[in-house]
Amino acid sequence: MPGFELFSDLERKEVNDVLENGVLMRYGFDGMRNGHWKAKELETELAKTFQSNYVQLVSSGTAAVSVALASAGVGAGDEVIMPTFTFVASFEAIMMLGAIPIMVDIDDTLTLDPKAVDAAITPKTKAVMVVQMCGSMADMDTLRTVCQTHNLIFIEDACQAIGGSYKGKPLGSIADLGCFSFDFVKTITCGEGGAVVTNNKDYYIKADHYSDHGHDHIGNDRGAETHPFLGYNFRISELHAAVGLAQVRRLPEFIKIQKRNYTILRNALAKLPGVTFRTVPEGGEESYAFLNFFMPNAVSGQKVAEAFKANGVDVCWNYYHNNWHYIRKWDHLKELKSLFPISKEVKDGLEYLKTKSYEQSDHWIARNISCLIKLSWTEDEVRERAEKMVMLVKAVL
Ligand SMILES: *Cc1c(COP(=O)(O)O)cnc(C)c1O
């Protein structure tokens, strides 16, 4: 991660195909496009990658989450359970539908704690959204059982976990609906883009129509299509899809590099008594997009983050002080700052955020260091980095 580090002639060729015939729209214009259907081809390729029946490309990962929720019928006043550690997009995508995000604790997997999910279920709960943060995953079997027991829709935000798996199944293909982002910094990039993945034909058809103004996409006469229901525009363009098409074909190569770099760093740090790693549920394999390790306590966690920063070890973060990914710094959401009026039901539903504390999440996040694994590092560079990290961590332990 990120895929742009290794752009090549493969990406350029796919983009040139699109520019040469000039059709940037993913639907219609059949006569003009000389057989180029980059978005459709990418959907087919992704369906193979995710071993799933249906893939609907959309304009972003945020759009993917919102479209997935909409396709499953989540709307006004419904509660959606989500983790405290994620990207703000998870919260936004729920709010877009007039639904209410209910944030619950993570555990040492750095993803949803099934016990916290169970405790947060109310008669208004409609869905549970797990976020497979930093390339690893939650205990999916237990979460699925919780969802089945309470008849809840199970949604998987796998935006940061392409290439990882759980009990042999690709992350993003395990819940009722999976969501991916192909934004600029993700392992596979389109520039901007996202995908909804499902085995449920009904959800897929709804995602297909909803993400393109409700058009039914029947026949090849754009003007004659009907609208079974209200939709919006969350389409991807052919140019973006073209980049993604070249990238996704290279996914096995990218994961191999991520794994090599991750393993070198991990093996070096594992020699230090006091350093531990996030729990990966049984049967899980990370995507190796990030290496996450824990220091013995919050103070040493902060110290390592500072030492890394001061000594040029980049792309490593302690998320406790991060305002993109962790609830502590999301004041604009806690105070519900919105450009336009928000319904009373949602306002009331979010009152809990003003007072709720998340000690269990704080416990794990404060001692965690999360290092992005780059694709462009040479093996020598990774070894040098590992040595430097070990030295700096040792000094803090
Ligand atoms: C990147 C990301 C998103 C949003 O994706 P965009 O394509 O940037 O909208 C959502 N969830 C997680 C966990 C992400 O990392």
Short mmCIF file of C-alpha atoms and ligand atoms in Angstrom, two decimals:
data_model
loop_
_atom_site.label_atom_id
_atom_site.label_comp_id
_atom_site.label_asym_id
_atom_site.label_seq_id
_atom_site.Cartn_x
_atom_site.Cartn_y
_atom_site.Cartn_z
CA MET A 1 0.00 0.00 0.00
CA PRO A 2 -0.32 2.36 -1.84
CA GLY A 3 -0.56 0.99 -5.38
CA PHE A 4 0.44 4.26 -7.04
CA GLU A 5 4.02 3.60 -5.96
CA LEU A 6 4.35 1.01 -8.70
CA PHE A 7 2.49 2.64 -11.61
CA SER A 8 3.74 1.20 -14.89
CA ASP A 9 3.02 0.95 -18.61
CA LEU A 10 0.15 -1.41 -17.74
CA GLU A 11 -1.86 1.43 -16.14
CA ARG A 12 -0.92 3.82 -18.95
CA LYS A 13 -2.10 1.39 -21.62
CA GLU A 14 -5.53 0.93 -20.04
CA VAL A 15 -6.01 4.69 -19.67
CA ASN A 16 -4.92 5.27 -23.27
CA ASP A 17 -7.51 2.76 -24.51
CA VAL A 18 -10.19 4.94 -22.94
CA LEU A 19 -8.77 8.24 -24.18
CA GLU A 20 -8.41 6.94 -27.73
CA ASN A 21 -12.10 6.27 -28.19
CA GLY A 22 -13.22 9.11 -25.93
CA VAL A 23 -16.01 7.39 -23.99
CA LEU A 24 -15.43 8.26 -20.36
CA MET A 25 -18.92 7.12 -19.30
CA ARG A 26 -19.22 3.55 -18.03
CA TYR A 27 -22.75 2.95 -19.39
CA GLY A 28 -24.10 3.22 -22.94
CA PHE A 29 -22.41 4.75 -26.03
CA ASP A 30 -22.10 1.17 -27.30
CA GLY A 31 -21.32 2.16 -30.89
CA MET A 32 -18.49 4.54 -30.02
CA ARG A 33 -16.43 2.57 -27.55
CA ASN A 34 -14.66 0.00 -29.74
CA GLY A 35 -15.43 -2.73 -27.25
CA HIS A 36 -13.84 -0.95 -24.30
CA TRP A 37 -15.82 -1.50 -21.09
CA LYS A 38 -13.24 -0.85 -18.38
CA ALA A 39 -15.69 -0.61 -15.47
CA LYS A 40 -17.47 -3.81 -16.50
CA GLU A 41 -14.14 -5.62 -16.96
CA LEU A 42 -12.96 -4.42 -13.57
CA GLU A 43 -16.18 -5.67 -11.97
CA THR A 44 -15.63 -9.09 -13.52
CA GLU A 45 -12.01 -9.14 -12.37
CA LEU A 46 -12.99 -8.09 -8.82
CA ALA A 47 -15.73 -10.72 -8.63
CA LYS A 48 -13.00 -13.32 -9.30
CA THR A 49 -10.66 -11.74 -6.76
CA PHE A 50 -13.35 -11.70 -4.07
CA GLN A 51 -14.85 -15.08 -5.05
CA SER A 52 -18.23 -13.34 -5.07
CA ASN A 53 -21.17 -13.32 -7.47
CA TYR A 54 -21.62 -9.57 -7.83
CA VAL A 55 -19.53 -6.41 -7.76
CA GLN A 56 -20.83 -2.88 -8.28
CA LEU A 57 -18.19 -0.22 -8.81
CA VAL A 58 -18.90 3.23 -7.38
CA SER A 59 -17.13 6.57 -7.10
CA SER A 60 -15.42 6.06 -3.71
CA GLY A 61 -15.15 3.85 -0.64
CA THR A 62 -17.42 6.25 1.23
CA ALA A 63 -19.98 5.88 -1.55
CA ALA A 64 -19.55 2.09 -1.40
CA VAL A 65 -20.48 2.01 2.29
CA SER A 66 -23.46 4.31 1.80
CA VAL A 67 -24.67 2.41 -1.30
CA ALA A 68 -24.27 -0.94 0.51
CA LEU A 69 -26.32 0.29 3.47
CA ALA A 70 -28.97 1.77 1.16
CA SER A 71 -29.19 -1.45 -0.86
CA ALA A 72 -29.90 -3.36 2.33
CA GLY A 73 -32.66 -0.87 3.21
CA VAL A 74 -30.91 1.01 6.03
CA GLY A 75 -32.42 4.49 6.42
CA ALA A 76 -33.95 7.14 8.63
CA GLY A 77 -33.62 6.44 12.34
CA ASP A 78 -31.98 3.02 11.95
CA GLU A 79 -29.03 2.37 14.22
CA VAL A 80 -25.83 1.02 12.67
CA ILE A 81 -23.16 -0.32 15.01
CA MET A 82 -19.58 0.59 14.03
CA PRO A 83 -16.14 0.70 15.68
CA THR A 84 -14.39 3.65 17.37
CA PHE A 85 -11.29 3.04 15.26
CA THR A 86 -11.91 3.54 11.53
CA PHE A 87 -11.81 6.35 9.00
CA VAL A 88 -14.42 9.14 9.46
CA ALA A 89 -15.99 7.89 6.22
CA SER A 90 -17.74 5.06 8.10
CA PHE A 91 -19.62 7.59 10.23
CA GLU A 92 -20.39 9.86 7.27
CA ALA A 93 -21.77 7.05 5.12
CA ILE A 94 -24.30 6.17 7.82
CA MET A 95 -25.26 9.82 8.38
CA MET A 96 -25.87 10.32 4.64
CA LEU A 97 -28.85 7.98 4.91
CA GLY A 98 -30.34 9.66 7.97
CA ALA A 99 -29.33 6.63 10.02
CA ILE A 100 -27.57 6.76 13.41
CA PRO A 101 -23.96 5.58 13.90
CA ILE A 102 -23.53 3.77 17.21
CA MET A 103 -19.83 3.56 17.98
CA VAL A 104 -18.59 0.69 20.14
CA ASP A 105 -15.24 -0.47 21.46
CA ILE A 106 -12.53 -2.31 19.60
CA ASP A 107 -10.41 -5.07 21.18
CA ASP A 108 -6.83 -6.25 20.64
CA THR A 109 -7.65 -7.15 17.03
CA LEU A 110 -8.02 -3.34 16.54
CA THR A 111 -11.44 -4.08 15.08
CA LEU A 112 -14.97 -4.50 16.51
CA ASP A 113 -15.21 -6.32 19.83
CA PRO A 114 -18.15 -8.78 19.42
CA LYS A 115 -19.04 -8.39 23.12
CA ALA A 116 -19.32 -4.61 22.71
CA VAL A 117 -21.51 -5.14 19.64
CA ASP A 118 -23.81 -7.50 21.52
CA ALA A 119 -24.15 -5.02 24.39
CA ALA A 120 -25.07 -2.14 22.02
CA ILE A 121 -28.00 -3.84 20.27
CA THR A 122 -31.38 -2.11 20.74
CA PRO A 123 -34.76 -2.54 19.01
CA LYS A 124 -33.60 0.19 16.55
CA THR A 125 -30.43 -1.64 15.48
CA LYS A 126 -30.57 -2.53 11.80
CA ALA A 127 -26.99 -3.35 10.84
CA VAL A 128 -23.51 -4.06 12.14
CA MET A 129 -20.60 -2.63 10.19
CA VAL A 130 -17.24 -4.22 10.87
CA VAL A 131 -14.16 -2.32 9.66
CA GLN A 132 -11.20 -4.53 8.77
CA MET A 133 -8.76 -1.86 9.89
CA CYS A 134 -5.12 -1.76 8.79
CA GLY A 135 -5.19 -4.99 6.81
CA SER A 136 -6.54 -7.35 9.47
CA MET A 137 -9.94 -8.45 10.71
CA ALA A 138 -12.45 -9.01 13.46
CA ASP A 139 -13.66 -12.38 14.76
CA MET A 140 -16.05 -12.79 11.84
CA ASP A 141 -17.71 -16.05 12.91
CA THR A 142 -18.74 -14.59 16.27
CA LEU A 143 -19.97 -11.35 14.68
CA ARG A 144 -21.96 -13.30 12.11
CA THR A 145 -23.62 -15.29 14.88
CA VAL A 146 -24.51 -12.08 16.74
CA CYS A 147 -26.04 -10.68 13.52
CA GLN A 148 -27.97 -13.85 12.78
CA THR A 149 -29.27 -14.11 16.35
CA HIS A 150 -30.65 -10.57 16.21
CA ASN A 151 -31.59 -10.59 12.52
CA LEU A 152 -29.20 -7.77 11.63
CA ILE A 153 -27.59 -6.90 8.30
CA PHE A 154 -23.86 -7.56 8.41
CA ILE A 155 -21.66 -5.11 6.46
CA GLU A 156 -17.92 -5.33 6.01
CA ASP A 157 -15.80 -2.25 5.33
CA ALA A 158 -12.68 -3.87 3.86
CA CYS A 159 -11.31 -0.62 2.36
CA GLN A 160 -7.92 -1.18 4.03
CA ALA A 161 -7.80 -4.95 3.74
CA ILE A 162 -7.79 -5.97 0.08
CA GLY A 163 -5.83 -9.21 -0.23
CA GLY A 164 -6.42 -10.43 3.34
CA SER A 165 -8.53 -13.49 4.13
CA TYR A 166 -10.47 -15.26 6.89
CA LYS A 167 -10.82 -19.04 6.87
CA GLY A 168 -9.94 -19.09 3.17
CA LYS A 169 -12.40 -16.37 2.14
CA PRO A 170 -11.22 -12.96 0.92
CA LEU A 171 -11.89 -10.12 3.36
CA GLY A 172 -14.82 -8.11 2.02
CA SER A 173 -16.62 -11.25 0.82
CA ILE A 174 -17.63 -12.63 4.22
CA ALA A 175 -20.49 -10.44 5.42
CA ASP A 176 -23.79 -9.82 3.56
CA LEU A 177 -22.18 -6.87 1.75
CA GLY A 178 -18.52 -5.86 1.47
CA CYS A 179 -17.10 -2.42 0.68
CA PHE A 180 -13.79 -1.41 -0.87
CA SER A 181 -12.04 1.87 -1.58
CA PHE A 182 -9.65 2.42 -4.46
CA ASP A 183 -8.73 5.95 -3.46
CA PHE A 184 -5.29 7.43 -3.97
CA VAL A 185 -3.60 5.77 -0.96
CA LYS A 186 -5.10 2.28 -1.05
CA THR A 187 -3.30 -0.94 -2.07
CA ILE A 188 -5.21 -0.95 -5.37
CA THR A 189 -5.96 2.56 -6.61
CA CYS A 190 -8.19 4.04 -9.30
CA GLY A 191 -7.40 7.60 -8.15
CA GLU A 192 -10.90 7.67 -6.71
CA GLY A 193 -13.21 4.68 -6.71
CA GLY A 194 -14.88 2.00 -4.66
CA ALA A 195 -16.82 -1.25 -4.89
CA VAL A 196 -19.75 -3.02 -3.28
CA VAL A 197 -19.37 -6.81 -3.19
CA THR A 198 -22.16 -9.29 -2.49
CA ASN A 199 -23.57 -12.73 -3.26
CA ASN A 200 -27.11 -11.39 -2.89
CA LYS A 201 -28.64 -10.59 -6.28
CA ASP A 202 -31.32 -8.33 -4.83
CA TYR A 203 -28.75 -6.15 -3.01
CA TYR A 204 -26.63 -6.04 -6.17
CA ILE A 205 -29.46 -4.87 -8.44
CA LYS A 206 -30.38 -2.20 -5.92
CA ALA A 207 -26.74 -1.05 -5.68
CA ASP A 208 -26.52 -0.95 -9.49
CA HIS A 209 -29.63 1.23 -9.88
CA TYR A 210 -29.18 3.37 -6.77
CA SER A 211 -25.63 4.40 -7.71
CA ASP A 212 -26.84 5.69 -11.11
CA HIS A 213 -29.95 7.82 -10.46
CA GLY A 214 -32.18 4.76 -10.10
CA HIS A 215 -31.79 3.84 -13.82
CA ASP A 216 -32.68 0.19 -14.36
CA HIS A 217 -29.90 -0.40 -16.95
CA ILE A 218 -32.20 -2.60 -19.03
CA GLY A 219 -31.55 -2.51 -22.79
CA ASN A 220 -29.00 -0.25 -24.45
CA ASP A 221 -31.14 2.83 -25.00
CA ARG A 222 -30.18 5.18 -22.15
CA GLY A 223 -33.20 7.40 -22.82
CA ALA A 224 -35.67 4.54 -22.51
CA GLU A 225 -34.57 3.25 -19.13
CA THR A 226 -37.08 3.46 -16.32
CA HIS A 227 -36.54 4.28 -12.66
CA PRO A 228 -37.86 1.70 -10.21
CA PHE A 229 -36.80 3.93 -7.29
CA LEU A 230 -34.93 7.05 -6.23
CA GLY A 231 -31.20 7.00 -6.79
CA TYR A 232 -28.20 9.32 -6.86
CA ASN A 233 -24.95 9.54 -8.81
CA PHE A 234 -22.16 7.47 -7.29
CA ARG A 235 -20.77 6.28 -10.65
CA ILE A 236 -17.14 5.55 -11.41
CA SER A 237 -15.71 6.83 -14.72
CA GLU A 238 -14.03 4.70 -17.36
CA LEU A 239 -10.74 6.55 -16.77
CA HIS A 240 -10.69 5.62 -13.10
CA ALA A 241 -11.78 2.06 -13.79
CA ALA A 242 -8.99 1.70 -16.39
CA VAL A 243 -6.33 2.45 -13.76
CA GLY A 244 -7.93 -0.01 -11.35
CA LEU A 245 -8.11 -2.72 -14.00
CA ALA A 246 -4.35 -2.67 -14.51
CA GLN A 247 -3.79 -2.48 -10.76
CA VAL A 248 -6.03 -5.36 -9.73
CA ARG A 249 -4.27 -7.72 -12.12
CA ARG A 250 -1.13 -6.93 -10.13
CA LEU A 251 -2.70 -7.61 -6.73
CA PRO A 252 -0.88 -10.92 -6.10
CA GLU A 253 2.45 -9.18 -6.86
CA PHE A 254 1.58 -6.26 -4.52
CA ILE A 255 0.56 -8.59 -1.66
CA LYS A 256 3.77 -10.57 -2.07
CA ILE A 257 5.87 -7.39 -1.69
CA GLN A 258 3.78 -6.22 1.28
CA LYS A 259 4.23 -9.59 2.96
CA ARG A 260 8.01 -9.60 2.44
CA ASN A 261 8.41 -6.07 3.85
CA TYR A 262 6.00 -6.72 6.74
CA THR A 263 7.76 -9.95 7.69
CA ILE A 264 11.20 -8.35 7.86
CA LEU A 265 9.93 -5.59 10.17
CA ARG A 266 7.87 -7.95 12.31
CA ASN A 267 10.62 -10.51 12.82
CA ALA A 268 12.99 -7.76 13.92
CA LEU A 269 10.54 -6.27 16.44
CA ALA A 270 9.41 -9.68 17.71
CA LYS A 271 12.86 -10.18 19.25
CA LEU A 272 12.18 -7.38 21.74
CA PRO A 273 10.59 -8.56 24.99
CA GLY A 274 7.71 -6.19 25.75
CA VAL A 275 6.65 -5.74 22.14
CA THR A 276 3.45 -7.62 21.21
CA PHE A 277 1.31 -7.72 18.08
CA ARG A 278 -2.38 -7.32 17.36
CA THR A 279 -4.43 -10.50 17.63
CA VAL A 280 -5.39 -11.97 14.28
CA PRO A 281 -8.46 -14.24 14.67
CA GLU A 282 -7.92 -17.95 14.09
CA GLY A 283 -7.93 -18.72 10.37
CA GLY A 284 -7.15 -15.14 9.46
CA GLU A 285 -4.40 -13.91 7.18
CA GLU A 286 -3.59 -10.20 7.07
CA SER A 287 -3.17 -8.28 3.82
CA TYR A 288 0.16 -7.01 5.22
CA ALA A 289 -0.77 -3.43 4.31
CA PHE A 290 0.23 -2.34 7.85
CA LEU A 291 2.29 -3.75 10.69
CA ASN A 292 0.64 -3.04 14.05
CA PHE A 293 2.44 -3.59 17.32
CA PHE A 294 1.77 -2.79 20.95
CA MET A 295 4.10 -1.22 23.49
CA PRO A 296 3.63 -2.23 27.15
CA ASN A 297 1.62 0.91 28.01
CA ALA A 298 0.28 4.23 26.77
CA VAL A 299 3.36 6.22 27.81
CA SER A 300 5.81 4.00 25.94
CA GLY A 301 3.44 3.99 22.95
CA GLN A 302 3.57 7.80 22.72
CA LYS A 303 7.33 7.80 23.28
CA VAL A 304 7.98 5.41 20.41
CA ALA A 305 5.75 7.44 18.10
CA GLU A 306 7.72 10.58 19.02
CA ALA A 307 11.08 8.83 18.63
CA PHE A 308 10.10 7.52 15.18
CA LYS A 309 9.02 10.98 14.11
CA ALA A 310 12.18 12.67 15.42
CA ASN A 311 14.42 10.11 13.72
CA GLY A 312 12.87 10.00 10.28
CA VAL A 313 10.98 6.69 10.59
CA ASP A 314 8.01 7.86 8.54
CA VAL A 315 4.56 6.34 7.85
CA CYS A 316 4.21 5.04 11.44
CA TRP A 317 1.45 6.43 13.65
CA ASN A 318 0.05 6.28 17.14
CA TYR A 319 -3.64 6.83 16.43
CA TYR A 320 -4.44 8.14 19.91
CA HIS A 321 -3.69 11.68 18.73
CA ASN A 322 -4.89 11.20 15.17
CA ASN A 323 -7.94 13.15 14.06
CA TRP A 324 -8.78 11.15 10.95
CA HIS A 325 -9.12 7.67 12.36
CA TYR A 326 -10.02 7.65 16.04
CA ILE A 327 -13.05 8.89 17.94
CA ARG A 328 -11.11 10.97 20.51
CA LYS A 329 -10.48 13.82 18.06
CA TRP A 330 -13.80 13.75 16.23
CA ASP A 331 -15.22 16.87 17.90
CA HIS A 332 -17.07 17.93 14.75
CA LEU A 333 -19.05 14.69 14.98
CA LYS A 334 -19.54 14.75 18.74
CA GLU A 335 -20.83 18.32 18.48
CA LEU A 336 -22.75 17.41 15.32
CA LYS A 337 -21.52 20.34 13.26
CA SER A 338 -23.52 20.22 10.06
CA LEU A 339 -24.04 22.67 7.22
CA PHE A 340 -27.74 21.87 7.19
CA PRO A 341 -30.33 20.91 9.81
CA ILE A 342 -30.17 17.33 11.10
CA SER A 343 -33.35 15.53 12.11
CA LYS A 344 -34.28 15.47 15.78
CA GLU A 345 -34.25 11.68 15.73
CA VAL A 346 -30.60 11.56 14.61
CA LYS A 347 -29.62 14.36 17.03
CA ASP A 348 -31.22 12.50 19.93
CA GLY A 349 -29.69 9.26 18.74
CA LEU A 350 -26.21 10.80 18.87
CA GLU A 351 -26.57 12.35 22.35
CA TYR A 352 -24.60 9.40 23.77
CA LEU A 353 -21.44 10.66 22.07
CA LYS A 354 -21.26 13.73 24.34
CA THR A 355 -20.64 11.64 27.45
CA LYS A 356 -19.64 8.11 26.47
CA SER A 357 -16.04 7.13 27.14
CA TYR A 358 -14.21 4.28 25.46
CA GLU A 359 -11.61 3.02 27.95
CA GLN A 360 -11.11 -0.31 26.21
CA SER A 361 -10.46 1.34 22.83
CA ASP A 362 -8.16 3.92 24.46
CA HIS A 363 -6.25 1.09 26.14
CA TRP A 364 -5.37 -0.56 22.82
CA ILE A 365 -5.00 2.54 20.65
CA ALA A 366 -2.76 4.44 23.08
CA ARG A 367 -0.12 1.67 23.12
CA ASN A 368 -0.39 0.83 19.43
CA ILE A 369 2.03 1.78 16.68
CA SER A 370 0.71 1.32 13.17
CA CYS A 371 3.24 1.27 10.34
CA LEU A 372 2.21 1.50 6.72
CA ILE A 373 4.00 -1.04 4.54
CA LYS A 374 5.18 0.55 1.32
CA LEU A 375 5.43 -1.29 -1.97
CA SER A 376 8.37 0.73 -3.27
CA TRP A 377 10.82 -0.13 -0.48
CA THR A 378 13.73 -2.35 -1.52
CA GLU A 379 14.63 -5.24 0.73
CA ASP A 380 17.77 -3.37 1.86
CA GLU A 381 15.72 -0.32 2.74
CA VAL A 382 13.37 -2.42 4.83
CA ARG A 383 16.27 -4.06 6.69
CA GLU A 384 17.77 -0.64 7.44
CA ARG A 385 14.39 0.59 8.64
CA ALA A 386 13.99 -2.50 10.83
CA GLU A 387 17.36 -1.88 12.49
CA LYS A 388 16.50 1.74 13.20
CA MET A 389 13.05 0.83 14.57
CA VAL A 390 14.51 -1.83 16.87
CA MET A 391 17.09 0.62 18.21
CA LEU A 392 14.48 3.31 18.90
CA VAL A 393 11.96 0.91 20.48
CA LYS A 394 14.67 -0.65 22.63
CA ALA A 395 15.61 2.77 23.98
CA VAL A 396 12.01 3.28 25.17
CA LEU A 397 11.44 -0.22 26.64
C1 LIG B 1 -10.30 4.86 2.70
C2 LIG B 1 -11.35 4.36 3.60
C3 LIG B 1 -12.72 4.65 3.39
C4 LIG B 1 -13.21 5.63 2.39
O1 LIG B 1 -12.76 5.49 1.13
P1 LIG B 1 -12.73 6.72 0.10
O2 LIG B 1 -12.56 6.02 -1.20
O3 LIG B 1 -11.57 7.58 0.45
O4 LIG B 1 -14.03 7.42 0.20
C5 LIG B 1 -13.65 4.06 4.23
N1 LIG B 1 -13.28 3.25 5.22
C6 LIG B 1 -11.98 2.98 5.48
C7 LIG B 1 -11.63 2.05 6.59
C8 LIG B 1 -10.98 3.54 4.69
O5 LIG B 1 -9.69 3.29 4.97
#
